[in-house]
């Protein structure tokens, strides 16, 4: 369990750590009964695993910790709008609420692109809250990519 009272702060710290490791700075925190139980940053490059997005990693960690596949009493906090893969995992895990910081018009799949939760074939739709710490998360992403390009 983590003592961090602010899940988005924990996710932002994980995103910073991911950036320092050369990963795209995305972080996630999973909350169960008001406590952060899992925190992770992106790790596809260092783990050689294209599915090692922050959201997937915290869902896996929380499911293992709680010893169950359904996380219907959990909330997910993430620094970037989830992609289609992560949105699918959120639906399959039955996450109750999704909080995310920055929108992702290019790769996001919640309010952009595939809009996974709006599809009639989606079995579960979490409550969605966007824009929390959007400026800080967006700035971190822009700085990361500007440094990579420049």
mmCIF file of N, CA and C in Angstrom:
data_model
loop_
_atom_site.group_PDB
_atom_site.id
_atom_site.type_symbol
_atom_site.label_atom_id
_atom_site.label_comp_id
_atom_site.label_asym_id
_atom_site.label_seq_id
_atom_site.Cartn_x
_atom_site.Cartn_y
_atom_site.Cartn_z
ATOM 1 N N UNK A 1 0.839 -1.187 0.000
ATOM 2 C CA UNK A 1 0.000 0.000 0.000
ATOM 3 C C UNK A 1 0.882 1.248 0.000
ATOM 4 N N UNK A 2 0.377 2.308 -0.575
ATOM 5 C CA UNK A 2 1.114 3.550 -0.657
ATOM 6 C C UNK A 2 0.434 4.600 0.202
ATOM 7 N N UNK A 3 1.213 5.407 0.857
ATOM 8 C CA UNK A 3 0.672 6.433 1.731
ATOM 9 C C UNK A 3 0.317 7.710 0.978
ATOM 10 N N UNK A 4 0.670 7.810 -0.298
ATOM 11 C CA UNK A 4 0.399 9.011 -1.076
ATOM 12 C C UNK A 4 -1.093 9.304 -1.073
ATOM 13 N N UNK A 5 -1.491 10.440 -0.488
ATOM 14 C CA UNK A 5 -2.918 10.740 -0.411
ATOM 15 C C UNK A 5 -3.511 11.176 -1.750
ATOM 16 N N UNK A 6 -2.680 11.659 -2.655
ATOM 17 C CA UNK A 6 -3.162 12.163 -3.936
ATOM 18 C C UNK A 6 -2.755 11.203 -5.054
ATOM 19 N N UNK A 7 -3.699 10.435 -5.577
ATOM 20 C CA UNK A 7 -3.365 9.464 -6.620
ATOM 21 C C UNK A 7 -2.784 10.092 -7.884
ATOM 22 N N UNK A 8 -3.262 11.278 -8.272
ATOM 23 C CA UNK A 8 -2.714 11.899 -9.476
ATOM 24 C C UNK A 8 -1.274 12.325 -9.241
ATOM 25 N N UNK A 9 -0.950 12.755 -8.032
ATOM 26 C CA UNK A 9 0.439 13.105 -7.715
ATOM 27 C C UNK A 9 1.319 11.869 -7.851
ATOM 28 N N UNK A 10 0.841 10.723 -7.362
ATOM 29 C CA UNK A 10 1.598 9.466 -7.482
ATOM 30 C C UNK A 10 1.783 9.100 -8.948
ATOM 31 N N UNK A 11 0.739 9.278 -9.757
ATOM 32 C CA UNK A 11 0.825 8.977 -11.191
ATOM 33 C C UNK A 11 1.822 9.913 -11.879
ATOM 34 N N UNK A 12 1.807 11.191 -11.510
ATOM 35 C CA UNK A 12 2.748 12.150 -12.097
ATOM 36 C C UNK A 12 4.191 11.811 -11.719
ATOM 37 N N UNK A 13 4.410 11.382 -10.495
ATOM 38 C CA UNK A 13 5.757 10.974 -10.073
ATOM 39 C C UNK A 13 6.217 9.745 -10.861
ATOM 40 N N UNK A 14 5.311 8.811 -11.103
ATOM 41 C CA UNK A 14 5.641 7.622 -11.900
ATOM 42 C C UNK A 14 5.941 8.019 -13.347
ATOM 43 N N UNK A 15 5.219 9.004 -13.868
ATOM 44 C CA UNK A 15 5.469 9.496 -15.225
ATOM 45 C C UNK A 15 6.855 10.129 -15.319
ATOM 46 N N UNK A 16 7.224 10.917 -14.298
ATOM 47 C CA UNK A 16 8.559 11.532 -14.262
ATOM 48 C C UNK A 16 9.650 10.463 -14.241
ATOM 49 N N UNK A 17 9.441 9.438 -13.429
ATOM 50 C CA UNK A 17 10.423 8.345 -13.349
ATOM 51 C C UNK A 17 10.522 7.621 -14.690
ATOM 52 N N UNK A 18 9.396 7.441 -15.372
ATOM 53 C CA UNK A 18 9.412 6.796 -16.694
ATOM 54 C C UNK A 18 10.241 7.638 -17.668
ATOM 55 N N UNK A 19 10.033 8.949 -17.648
ATOM 56 C CA UNK A 19 10.785 9.841 -18.540
ATOM 57 C C UNK A 19 12.283 9.751 -18.265
ATOM 58 N N UNK A 20 12.649 9.712 -16.990
ATOM 59 C CA UNK A 20 14.066 9.602 -16.623
ATOM 60 C C UNK A 20 14.680 8.294 -17.125
ATOM 61 N N UNK A 21 13.839 7.267 -17.284
ATOM 62 C CA UNK A 21 14.297 5.976 -17.791
ATOM 63 C C UNK A 21 14.218 5.897 -19.316
ATOM 64 N N UNK A 22 13.842 7.014 -19.964
ATOM 65 C CA UNK A 22 13.768 7.049 -21.418
ATOM 66 C C UNK A 22 12.444 6.591 -21.997
ATOM 67 N N UNK A 23 11.454 6.408 -21.131
ATOM 68 C CA UNK A 23 10.115 5.999 -21.571
ATOM 69 C C UNK A 23 9.236 7.233 -21.766
ATOM 70 N N UNK A 24 8.181 7.096 -22.555
ATOM 71 C CA UNK A 24 7.200 8.166 -22.676
ATOM 72 C C UNK A 24 6.621 8.403 -21.278
ATOM 73 N N UNK A 25 6.594 9.669 -20.819
ATOM 74 C CA UNK A 25 6.186 9.945 -19.443
ATOM 75 C C UNK A 25 4.685 9.831 -19.192
ATOM 76 N N UNK A 26 4.272 8.608 -18.956
ATOM 77 C CA UNK A 26 2.893 8.335 -18.561
ATOM 78 C C UNK A 26 2.966 7.527 -17.278
ATOM 79 N N UNK A 27 2.138 7.917 -16.311
ATOM 80 C CA UNK A 27 2.091 7.204 -15.046
ATOM 81 C C UNK A 27 0.652 6.922 -14.660
ATOM 82 N N UNK A 28 0.486 5.913 -13.821
ATOM 83 C CA UNK A 28 -0.858 5.537 -13.378
ATOM 84 C C UNK A 28 -0.819 5.103 -11.923
ATOM 85 N N UNK A 29 -1.941 5.312 -11.249
ATOM 86 C CA UNK A 29 -2.107 4.862 -9.868
ATOM 87 C C UNK A 29 -3.487 4.226 -9.763
ATOM 88 N N UNK A 30 -3.558 3.128 -9.046
ATOM 89 C CA UNK A 30 -4.840 2.455 -8.859
ATOM 90 C C UNK A 30 -5.222 2.534 -7.392
ATOM 91 N N UNK A 31 -6.464 2.945 -7.148
ATOM 92 C CA UNK A 31 -6.967 3.177 -5.800
ATOM 93 C C UNK A 31 -8.044 2.152 -5.464
ATOM 94 N N UNK A 32 -7.912 1.557 -4.290
ATOM 95 C CA UNK A 32 -8.897 0.609 -3.773
ATOM 96 C C UNK A 32 -9.277 1.060 -2.365
ATOM 97 N N UNK A 33 -10.554 1.274 -2.149
ATOM 98 C CA UNK A 33 -11.056 1.709 -0.838
ATOM 99 C C UNK A 33 -10.323 2.940 -0.315
ATOM 100 N N UNK A 34 -10.088 3.884 -1.221
ATOM 101 C CA UNK A 34 -9.485 5.146 -0.831
ATOM 102 C C UNK A 34 -7.981 5.144 -0.664
ATOM 103 N N UNK A 35 -7.321 4.018 -0.943
ATOM 104 C CA UNK A 35 -5.865 3.928 -0.795
ATOM 105 C C UNK A 35 -5.221 3.552 -2.117
ATOM 106 N N UNK A 36 -4.102 4.184 -2.408
ATOM 107 C CA UNK A 36 -3.330 3.830 -3.596
ATOM 108 C C UNK A 36 -2.670 2.480 -3.327
ATOM 109 N N UNK A 37 -2.997 1.475 -4.154
ATOM 110 C CA UNK A 37 -2.420 0.138 -3.950
ATOM 111 C C UNK A 37 -1.413 -0.249 -5.027
ATOM 112 N N UNK A 38 -1.379 0.511 -6.123
ATOM 113 C CA UNK A 38 -0.425 0.208 -7.191
ATOM 114 C C UNK A 38 -0.100 1.490 -7.944
ATOM 115 N N UNK A 39 1.172 1.652 -8.279
ATOM 116 C CA UNK A 39 1.645 2.809 -9.047
ATOM 117 C C UNK A 39 2.641 2.282 -10.075
ATOM 118 N N UNK A 40 2.549 2.784 -11.302
ATOM 119 C CA UNK A 40 3.506 2.363 -12.330
ATOM 120 C C UNK A 40 3.617 3.434 -13.404
ATOM 121 N N UNK A 41 4.751 3.413 -14.066
ATOM 122 C CA UNK A 41 4.974 4.265 -15.219
ATOM 123 C C UNK A 41 5.106 3.392 -16.452
ATOM 124 N N UNK A 42 5.106 4.032 -17.599
ATOM 125 C CA UNK A 42 5.312 3.305 -18.852
ATOM 126 C C UNK A 42 6.637 2.551 -18.812
ATOM 127 N N UNK A 43 6.672 1.357 -19.405
ATOM 128 C CA UNK A 43 7.917 0.580 -19.447
ATOM 129 C C UNK A 43 8.047 -0.309 -20.671
ATOM 130 N N UNK A 44 7.433 0.010 -21.814
ATOM 131 C CA UNK A 44 7.563 -0.865 -22.985
ATOM 132 C C UNK A 44 8.999 -1.045 -23.475
ATOM 133 N N UNK A 45 9.761 0.037 -23.496
ATOM 134 C CA UNK A 45 11.128 -0.049 -24.016
ATOM 135 C C UNK A 45 12.023 -0.877 -23.112
ATOM 136 N N UNK A 46 12.051 -0.551 -21.836
ATOM 137 C CA UNK A 46 12.979 -1.250 -20.943
ATOM 138 C C UNK A 46 12.563 -2.680 -20.652
ATOM 139 N N UNK A 47 11.276 -2.999 -20.824
ATOM 140 C CA UNK A 47 10.828 -4.378 -20.583
ATOM 141 C C UNK A 47 10.689 -5.173 -21.884
ATOM 142 N N UNK A 48 10.906 -4.497 -23.032
ATOM 143 C CA UNK A 48 10.712 -5.136 -24.341
ATOM 144 C C UNK A 48 9.324 -5.764 -24.430
ATOM 145 N N UNK A 49 8.334 -5.005 -23.966
ATOM 146 C CA UNK A 49 6.947 -5.474 -23.914
ATOM 147 C C UNK A 49 6.032 -4.343 -24.373
ATOM 148 N N UNK A 50 5.470 -4.442 -25.581
ATOM 149 C CA UNK A 50 4.620 -3.365 -26.082
ATOM 150 C C UNK A 50 3.346 -3.154 -25.261
ATOM 151 N N UNK A 51 3.000 -4.106 -24.407
ATOM 152 C CA UNK A 51 1.810 -3.944 -23.563
ATOM 153 C C UNK A 51 2.128 -3.329 -22.207
ATOM 154 N N UNK A 52 3.360 -2.959 -21.946
ATOM 155 C CA UNK A 52 3.765 -2.460 -20.627
ATOM 156 C C UNK A 52 3.456 -0.972 -20.453
ATOM 157 N N UNK A 53 2.245 -0.588 -20.803
ATOM 158 C CA UNK A 53 1.783 0.775 -20.541
ATOM 159 C C UNK A 53 1.492 0.893 -19.050
ATOM 160 N N UNK A 54 1.544 2.114 -18.545
ATOM 161 C CA UNK A 54 1.333 2.350 -17.113
ATOM 162 C C UNK A 54 0.005 1.757 -16.628
ATOM 163 N N UNK A 55 -1.054 1.938 -17.408
ATOM 164 C CA UNK A 55 -2.374 1.443 -16.995
ATOM 165 C C UNK A 55 -2.387 -0.077 -16.876
ATOM 166 N N UNK A 56 -1.828 -0.757 -17.856
ATOM 167 C CA UNK A 56 -1.794 -2.221 -17.847
ATOM 168 C C UNK A 56 -0.985 -2.709 -16.647
ATOM 169 N N UNK A 57 0.131 -2.057 -16.408
ATOM 170 C CA UNK A 57 0.995 -2.474 -15.302
ATOM 171 C C UNK A 57 0.299 -2.328 -13.949
ATOM 172 N N UNK A 58 -0.430 -1.218 -13.719
ATOM 173 C CA UNK A 58 -1.103 -1.077 -12.412
ATOM 174 C C UNK A 58 -2.298 -2.003 -12.299
ATOM 175 N N UNK A 59 -2.987 -2.240 -13.400
ATOM 176 C CA UNK A 59 -4.107 -3.190 -13.355
ATOM 177 C C UNK A 59 -3.590 -4.581 -12.999
ATOM 178 N N UNK A 60 -2.503 -4.998 -13.627
ATOM 179 C CA UNK A 60 -1.915 -6.317 -13.319
ATOM 180 C C UNK A 60 -1.481 -6.403 -11.853
ATOM 181 N N UNK A 61 -0.807 -5.351 -11.389
ATOM 182 C CA UNK A 61 -0.315 -5.355 -10.008
ATOM 183 C C UNK A 61 -1.470 -5.395 -9.008
ATOM 184 N N UNK A 62 -2.490 -4.581 -9.245
ATOM 185 C CA UNK A 62 -3.636 -4.549 -8.329
ATOM 186 C C UNK A 62 -4.412 -5.862 -8.347
ATOM 187 N N UNK A 63 -4.620 -6.423 -9.527
ATOM 188 C CA UNK A 63 -5.339 -7.700 -9.627
ATOM 189 C C UNK A 63 -4.584 -8.796 -8.883
ATOM 190 N N UNK A 64 -3.264 -8.809 -9.002
ATOM 191 C CA UNK A 64 -2.459 -9.804 -8.282
ATOM 192 C C UNK A 64 -2.537 -9.571 -6.780
ATOM 193 N N UNK A 65 -2.445 -8.306 -6.368
ATOM 194 C CA UNK A 65 -2.507 -7.977 -4.948
ATOM 195 C C UNK A 65 -3.860 -8.347 -4.340
ATOM 196 N N UNK A 66 -4.926 -8.033 -5.059
ATOM 197 C CA UNK A 66 -6.285 -8.319 -4.565
ATOM 198 C C UNK A 66 -6.724 -9.754 -4.868
ATOM 199 N N UNK A 67 -5.922 -10.447 -5.680
ATOM 200 C CA UNK A 67 -6.177 -11.838 -6.047
ATOM 201 C C UNK A 67 -7.537 -12.025 -6.725
ATOM 202 N N UNK A 68 -7.793 -11.141 -7.710
ATOM 203 C CA UNK A 68 -9.029 -11.251 -8.497
ATOM 204 C C UNK A 68 -8.882 -10.501 -9.811
ATOM 205 N N UNK A 69 -9.659 -10.914 -10.796
ATOM 206 C CA UNK A 69 -9.568 -10.294 -12.120
ATOM 207 C C UNK A 69 -10.444 -9.053 -12.266
ATOM 208 N N UNK A 70 -11.459 -8.929 -11.467
ATOM 209 C CA UNK A 70 -12.375 -7.791 -11.565
ATOM 210 C C UNK A 70 -12.045 -6.770 -10.477
ATOM 211 N N UNK A 71 -11.926 -5.526 -10.893
ATOM 212 C CA UNK A 71 -11.560 -4.448 -9.982
ATOM 213 C C UNK A 71 -12.671 -3.403 -9.921
ATOM 214 N N UNK A 72 -13.897 -3.900 -9.784
ATOM 215 C CA UNK A 72 -15.066 -3.021 -9.849
ATOM 216 C C UNK A 72 -15.146 -2.009 -8.708
ATOM 217 N N UNK A 73 -14.402 -2.209 -7.641
ATOM 218 C CA UNK A 73 -14.392 -1.259 -6.535
ATOM 219 C C UNK A 73 -13.109 -0.421 -6.527
ATOM 220 N N UNK A 74 -12.489 -0.281 -7.703
ATOM 221 C CA UNK A 74 -11.232 0.457 -7.824
ATOM 222 C C UNK A 74 -11.362 1.624 -8.800
ATOM 223 N N UNK A 75 -10.513 2.618 -8.591
ATOM 224 C CA UNK A 75 -10.423 3.786 -9.468
ATOM 225 C C UNK A 75 -9.030 3.832 -10.073
ATOM 226 N N UNK A 76 -8.945 4.253 -11.326
ATOM 227 C CA UNK A 76 -7.668 4.373 -12.015
ATOM 228 C C UNK A 76 -7.396 5.841 -12.307
ATOM 229 N N UNK A 77 -6.215 6.287 -11.923
ATOM 230 C CA UNK A 77 -5.754 7.647 -12.172
ATOM 231 C C UNK A 77 -4.575 7.555 -13.130
ATOM 232 N N UNK A 78 -4.622 8.277 -14.245
ATOM 233 C CA UNK A 78 -3.550 8.193 -15.242
ATOM 234 C C UNK A 78 -3.263 9.583 -15.805
ATOM 235 N N UNK A 79 -2.035 9.804 -16.202
ATOM 236 C CA UNK A 79 -1.621 11.134 -16.643
ATOM 237 C C UNK A 79 -1.967 11.451 -18.091
ATOM 238 N N UNK A 80 -2.377 10.455 -18.863
ATOM 239 C CA UNK A 80 -2.716 10.663 -20.271
ATOM 240 C C UNK A 80 -3.944 9.831 -20.629
ATOM 241 N N UNK A 81 -4.783 10.374 -21.473
ATOM 242 C CA UNK A 81 -5.950 9.644 -21.952
ATOM 243 C C UNK A 81 -5.526 8.264 -22.449
ATOM 244 N N UNK A 82 -6.146 7.207 -21.940
ATOM 245 C CA UNK A 82 -5.753 5.846 -22.333
ATOM 246 C C UNK A 82 -5.951 5.559 -23.816
ATOM 247 N N UNK A 83 -5.050 4.721 -24.346
ATOM 248 C CA UNK A 83 -5.144 4.244 -25.726
ATOM 249 C C UNK A 83 -6.217 3.149 -25.795
ATOM 250 N N UNK A 84 -6.454 2.620 -26.980
ATOM 251 C CA UNK A 84 -7.480 1.585 -27.159
ATOM 252 C C UNK A 84 -7.156 0.323 -26.357
ATOM 253 N N UNK A 85 -5.886 -0.084 -26.336
ATOM 254 C CA UNK A 85 -5.507 -1.279 -25.576
ATOM 255 C C UNK A 85 -5.813 -1.089 -24.096
ATOM 256 N N UNK A 86 -5.418 0.055 -23.560
ATOM 257 C CA UNK A 86 -5.619 0.304 -22.134
ATOM 258 C C UNK A 86 -7.099 0.497 -21.804
ATOM 259 N N UNK A 87 -7.828 1.168 -22.682
ATOM 260 C CA UNK A 87 -9.272 1.336 -22.455
ATOM 261 C C UNK A 87 -9.965 -0.031 -22.443
ATOM 262 N N UNK A 88 -9.548 -0.922 -23.331
ATOM 263 C CA UNK A 88 -10.098 -2.282 -23.322
ATOM 264 C C UNK A 88 -9.808 -3.004 -22.023
ATOM 265 N N UNK A 89 -8.583 -2.858 -21.514
ATOM 266 C CA UNK A 89 -8.218 -3.490 -20.245
ATOM 267 C C UNK A 89 -9.025 -2.899 -19.095
ATOM 268 N N UNK A 90 -9.251 -1.597 -19.123
ATOM 269 C CA UNK A 90 -10.051 -0.934 -18.084
ATOM 270 C C UNK A 90 -11.471 -1.498 -18.090
ATOM 271 N N UNK A 91 -12.034 -1.663 -19.272
ATOM 272 C CA UNK A 91 -13.383 -2.230 -19.381
ATOM 273 C C UNK A 91 -13.417 -3.675 -18.887
ATOM 274 N N UNK A 92 -12.441 -4.483 -19.294
ATOM 275 C CA UNK A 92 -12.414 -5.887 -18.878
ATOM 276 C C UNK A 92 -12.194 -6.029 -17.374
ATOM 277 N N UNK A 93 -11.421 -5.117 -16.786
ATOM 278 C CA UNK A 93 -11.174 -5.167 -15.339
ATOM 279 C C UNK A 93 -12.348 -4.603 -14.547
ATOM 280 N N UNK A 94 -13.279 -3.958 -15.252
ATOM 281 C CA UNK A 94 -14.460 -3.360 -14.621
ATOM 282 C C UNK A 94 -14.094 -2.238 -13.638
ATOM 283 N N UNK A 95 -13.065 -1.457 -13.995
ATOM 284 C CA UNK A 95 -12.658 -0.314 -13.167
ATOM 285 C C UNK A 95 -13.868 0.608 -12.999
ATOM 286 N N UNK A 96 -14.124 1.054 -11.785
ATOM 287 C CA UNK A 96 -15.306 1.873 -11.506
ATOM 288 C C UNK A 96 -15.200 3.286 -12.085
ATOM 289 N N UNK A 97 -14.057 3.942 -11.839
ATOM 290 C CA UNK A 97 -13.880 5.321 -12.270
ATOM 291 C C UNK A 97 -12.501 5.505 -12.885
ATOM 292 N N UNK A 98 -12.454 6.290 -13.954
ATOM 293 C CA UNK A 98 -11.208 6.628 -14.637
ATOM 294 C C UNK A 98 -11.017 8.131 -14.535
ATOM 295 N N UNK A 99 -9.869 8.526 -13.987
ATOM 296 C CA UNK A 99 -9.485 9.930 -13.895
ATOM 297 C C UNK A 99 -8.230 10.088 -14.750
ATOM 298 N N UNK A 100 -8.241 11.017 -15.691
ATOM 299 C CA UNK A 100 -7.015 11.225 -16.454
ATOM 300 C C UNK A 100 -6.727 12.704 -16.634
ATOM 301 N N UNK A 101 -5.447 12.992 -16.835
ATOM 302 C CA UNK A 101 -4.976 14.374 -16.907
ATOM 303 C C UNK A 101 -5.109 14.937 -18.314
ATOM 304 N N UNK A 102 -4.151 14.618 -19.171
ATOM 305 C CA UNK A 102 -4.093 15.214 -20.505
ATOM 306 C C UNK A 102 -4.850 14.390 -21.541
ATOM 307 N N UNK A 103 -5.555 15.089 -22.406
ATOM 308 C CA UNK A 103 -6.207 14.434 -23.540
ATOM 309 C C UNK A 103 -5.134 14.037 -24.552
ATOM 310 N N UNK A 104 -5.429 13.012 -25.346
ATOM 311 C CA UNK A 104 -4.489 12.555 -26.372
ATOM 312 C C UNK A 104 -5.219 12.437 -27.705
ATOM 313 N N UNK A 105 -5.319 13.549 -28.445
ATOM 314 C CA UNK A 105 -6.051 13.525 -29.714
ATOM 315 C C UNK A 105 -5.497 12.524 -30.727
ATOM 316 N N UNK A 106 -4.206 12.221 -30.657
ATOM 317 C CA UNK A 106 -3.592 11.310 -31.630
ATOM 318 C C UNK A 106 -3.769 9.839 -31.243
ATOM 319 N N UNK A 107 -3.523 9.487 -29.989
ATOM 320 C CA UNK A 107 -3.537 8.083 -29.601
ATOM 321 C C UNK A 107 -4.572 7.699 -28.561
ATOM 322 N N UNK A 108 -5.296 8.675 -28.041
ATOM 323 C CA UNK A 108 -6.297 8.389 -27.021
ATOM 324 C C UNK A 108 -7.505 7.668 -27.593
ATOM 325 N N UNK A 109 -8.195 6.934 -26.743
ATOM 326 C CA UNK A 109 -9.361 6.173 -27.216
ATOM 327 C C UNK A 109 -10.548 6.292 -26.262
ATOM 328 N N UNK A 110 -10.551 7.355 -25.454
ATOM 329 C CA UNK A 110 -11.680 7.595 -24.546
ATOM 330 C C UNK A 110 -12.559 8.678 -25.144
ATOM 331 N N UNK A 111 -12.001 9.880 -25.307
ATOM 332 C CA UNK A 111 -12.760 10.943 -25.951
ATOM 333 C C UNK A 111 -12.285 11.215 -27.373
ATOM 334 N N UNK A 112 -11.270 10.499 -27.816
ATOM 335 C CA UNK A 112 -10.736 10.620 -29.169
ATOM 336 C C UNK A 112 -10.694 9.234 -29.808
ATOM 337 N N UNK A 113 -10.337 9.217 -31.088
ATOM 338 C CA UNK A 113 -10.126 7.943 -31.779
ATOM 339 C C UNK A 113 -11.274 6.969 -31.647
ATOM 340 N N UNK A 114 -10.968 5.777 -31.175
ATOM 341 C CA UNK A 114 -11.942 4.680 -31.117
ATOM 342 C C UNK A 114 -13.087 4.918 -30.143
ATOM 343 N N UNK A 115 -12.905 5.799 -29.171
ATOM 344 C CA UNK A 115 -13.937 6.051 -28.141
ATOM 345 C C UNK A 115 -14.506 4.723 -27.628
ATOM 346 N N UNK A 116 -13.615 3.926 -27.098
ATOM 347 C CA UNK A 116 -13.924 2.542 -26.696
ATOM 348 C C UNK A 116 -15.163 2.433 -25.825
ATOM 349 N N UNK A 117 -15.283 3.310 -24.827
ATOM 350 C CA UNK A 117 -16.397 3.180 -23.885
ATOM 351 C C UNK A 117 -17.739 3.580 -24.496
ATOM 352 N N UNK A 118 -17.712 4.260 -25.629
ATOM 353 C CA UNK A 118 -18.951 4.662 -26.300
ATOM 354 C C UNK A 118 -19.464 3.594 -27.262
ATOM 355 N N UNK A 119 -18.678 2.555 -27.485
ATOM 356 C CA UNK A 119 -19.077 1.508 -28.428
ATOM 357 C C UNK A 119 -20.148 0.599 -27.828
ATOM 358 N N UNK A 120 -21.137 0.200 -28.611
ATOM 359 C CA UNK A 120 -22.191 -0.678 -28.082
ATOM 360 C C UNK A 120 -21.660 -2.050 -27.655
ATOM 361 N N UNK A 121 -20.501 -2.437 -28.157
ATOM 362 C CA UNK A 121 -19.929 -3.735 -27.795
ATOM 363 C C UNK A 121 -19.101 -3.676 -26.509
ATOM 364 N N UNK A 122 -18.936 -2.491 -25.936
ATOM 365 C CA UNK A 122 -18.173 -2.349 -24.691
ATOM 366 C C UNK A 122 -19.032 -2.861 -23.532
ATOM 367 N N UNK A 123 -18.495 -3.824 -22.800
ATOM 368 C CA UNK A 123 -19.254 -4.469 -21.721
ATOM 369 C C UNK A 123 -19.318 -3.663 -20.431
ATOM 370 N N UNK A 124 -18.397 -2.748 -20.253
ATOM 371 C CA UNK A 124 -18.371 -1.944 -19.024
ATOM 372 C C UNK A 124 -17.845 -0.555 -19.346
ATOM 373 N N UNK A 125 -18.496 0.443 -18.781
ATOM 374 C CA UNK A 125 -18.082 1.826 -18.976
ATOM 375 C C UNK A 125 -17.819 2.451 -17.616
ATOM 376 N N UNK A 126 -16.583 2.838 -17.350
ATOM 377 C CA UNK A 126 -16.318 3.494 -16.072
ATOM 378 C C UNK A 126 -16.848 4.924 -16.096
ATOM 379 N N UNK A 127 -17.035 5.494 -14.927
ATOM 380 C CA UNK A 127 -17.276 6.932 -14.858
ATOM 381 C C UNK A 127 -15.956 7.571 -15.292
ATOM 382 N N UNK A 128 -16.027 8.662 -16.034
ATOM 383 C CA UNK A 128 -14.812 9.275 -16.582
ATOM 384 C C UNK A 128 -14.719 10.732 -16.145
ATOM 385 N N UNK A 129 -13.535 11.094 -15.645
ATOM 386 C CA UNK A 129 -13.244 12.458 -15.218
ATOM 387 C C UNK A 129 -11.929 12.870 -15.861
ATOM 388 N N UNK A 130 -11.976 13.851 -16.747
ATOM 389 C CA UNK A 130 -10.788 14.260 -17.501
ATOM 390 C C UNK A 130 -10.305 15.639 -17.071
ATOM 391 N N UNK A 131 -9.038 15.914 -17.347
ATOM 392 C CA UNK A 131 -8.491 17.245 -17.148
ATOM 393 C C UNK A 131 -7.866 17.501 -15.787
ATOM 394 N N UNK A 132 -7.740 16.497 -14.953
ATOM 395 C CA UNK A 132 -7.144 16.661 -13.625
ATOM 396 C C UNK A 132 -5.627 16.734 -13.788
ATOM 397 N N UNK A 133 -5.021 17.846 -13.377
ATOM 398 C CA UNK A 133 -3.579 18.089 -13.536
ATOM 399 C C UNK A 133 -3.168 18.066 -15.012
ATOM 400 N N UNK A 134 -4.074 18.463 -15.866
ATOM 401 C CA UNK A 134 -3.842 18.429 -17.311
ATOM 402 C C UNK A 134 -2.632 19.258 -17.733
ATOM 403 N N UNK A 135 -2.502 20.432 -17.177
ATOM 404 C CA UNK A 135 -1.406 21.319 -17.567
ATOM 405 C C UNK A 135 -0.046 20.692 -17.237
ATOM 406 N N UNK A 136 0.096 20.140 -16.030
ATOM 407 C CA UNK A 136 1.366 19.549 -15.613
ATOM 408 C C UNK A 136 1.712 18.313 -16.445
ATOM 409 N N UNK A 137 0.736 17.444 -16.653
ATOM 410 C CA UNK A 137 0.969 16.225 -17.434
ATOM 411 C C UNK A 137 1.282 16.567 -18.888
ATOM 412 N N UNK A 138 0.527 17.503 -19.449
ATOM 413 C CA UNK A 138 0.747 17.907 -20.830
ATOM 414 C C UNK A 138 2.120 18.532 -21.030
ATOM 415 N N UNK A 139 2.527 19.350 -20.091
ATOM 416 C CA UNK A 139 3.836 19.989 -20.152
ATOM 417 C C UNK A 139 4.956 18.953 -20.097
ATOM 418 N N UNK A 140 4.795 17.963 -19.241
ATOM 419 C CA UNK A 140 5.801 16.905 -19.125
ATOM 420 C C UNK A 140 5.941 16.157 -20.457
ATOM 421 N N UNK A 141 4.819 15.849 -21.077
ATOM 422 C CA UNK A 141 4.839 15.139 -22.365
ATOM 423 C C UNK A 141 5.460 16.003 -23.464
ATOM 424 N N UNK A 142 5.047 17.274 -23.541
ATOM 425 C CA UNK A 142 5.601 18.173 -24.575
ATOM 426 C C UNK A 142 7.109 18.328 -24.409
ATOM 427 N N UNK A 143 7.562 18.512 -23.173
ATOM 428 C CA UNK A 143 8.997 18.666 -22.912
ATOM 429 C C UNK A 143 9.763 17.403 -23.308
ATOM 430 N N UNK A 144 9.202 16.245 -22.979
ATOM 431 C CA UNK A 144 9.854 14.975 -23.303
ATOM 432 C C UNK A 144 10.048 14.846 -24.815
ATOM 433 N N UNK A 145 8.985 15.084 -25.580
ATOM 434 C CA UNK A 145 9.079 14.929 -27.021
ATOM 435 C C UNK A 145 9.911 16.040 -27.670
ATOM 436 N N UNK A 146 9.893 17.241 -27.124
ATOM 437 C CA UNK A 146 10.743 18.318 -27.652
ATOM 438 C C UNK A 146 12.215 17.964 -27.476
ATOM 439 N N UNK A 147 12.553 17.392 -26.339
ATOM 440 C CA UNK A 147 13.940 16.978 -26.080
ATOM 441 C C UNK A 147 14.342 15.863 -27.029
ATOM 442 N N UNK A 148 13.437 14.917 -27.279
ATOM 443 C CA UNK A 148 13.745 13.803 -28.177
ATOM 444 C C UNK A 148 13.949 14.277 -29.605
ATOM 445 N N UNK A 149 13.166 15.262 -30.028
ATOM 446 C CA UNK A 149 13.263 15.783 -31.392
ATOM 447 C C UNK A 149 14.478 16.682 -31.575
ATOM 448 N N UNK A 150 14.839 17.409 -30.483
ATOM 449 C CA UNK A 150 15.839 18.464 -30.608
ATOM 450 C C UNK A 150 17.204 18.067 -30.289
#
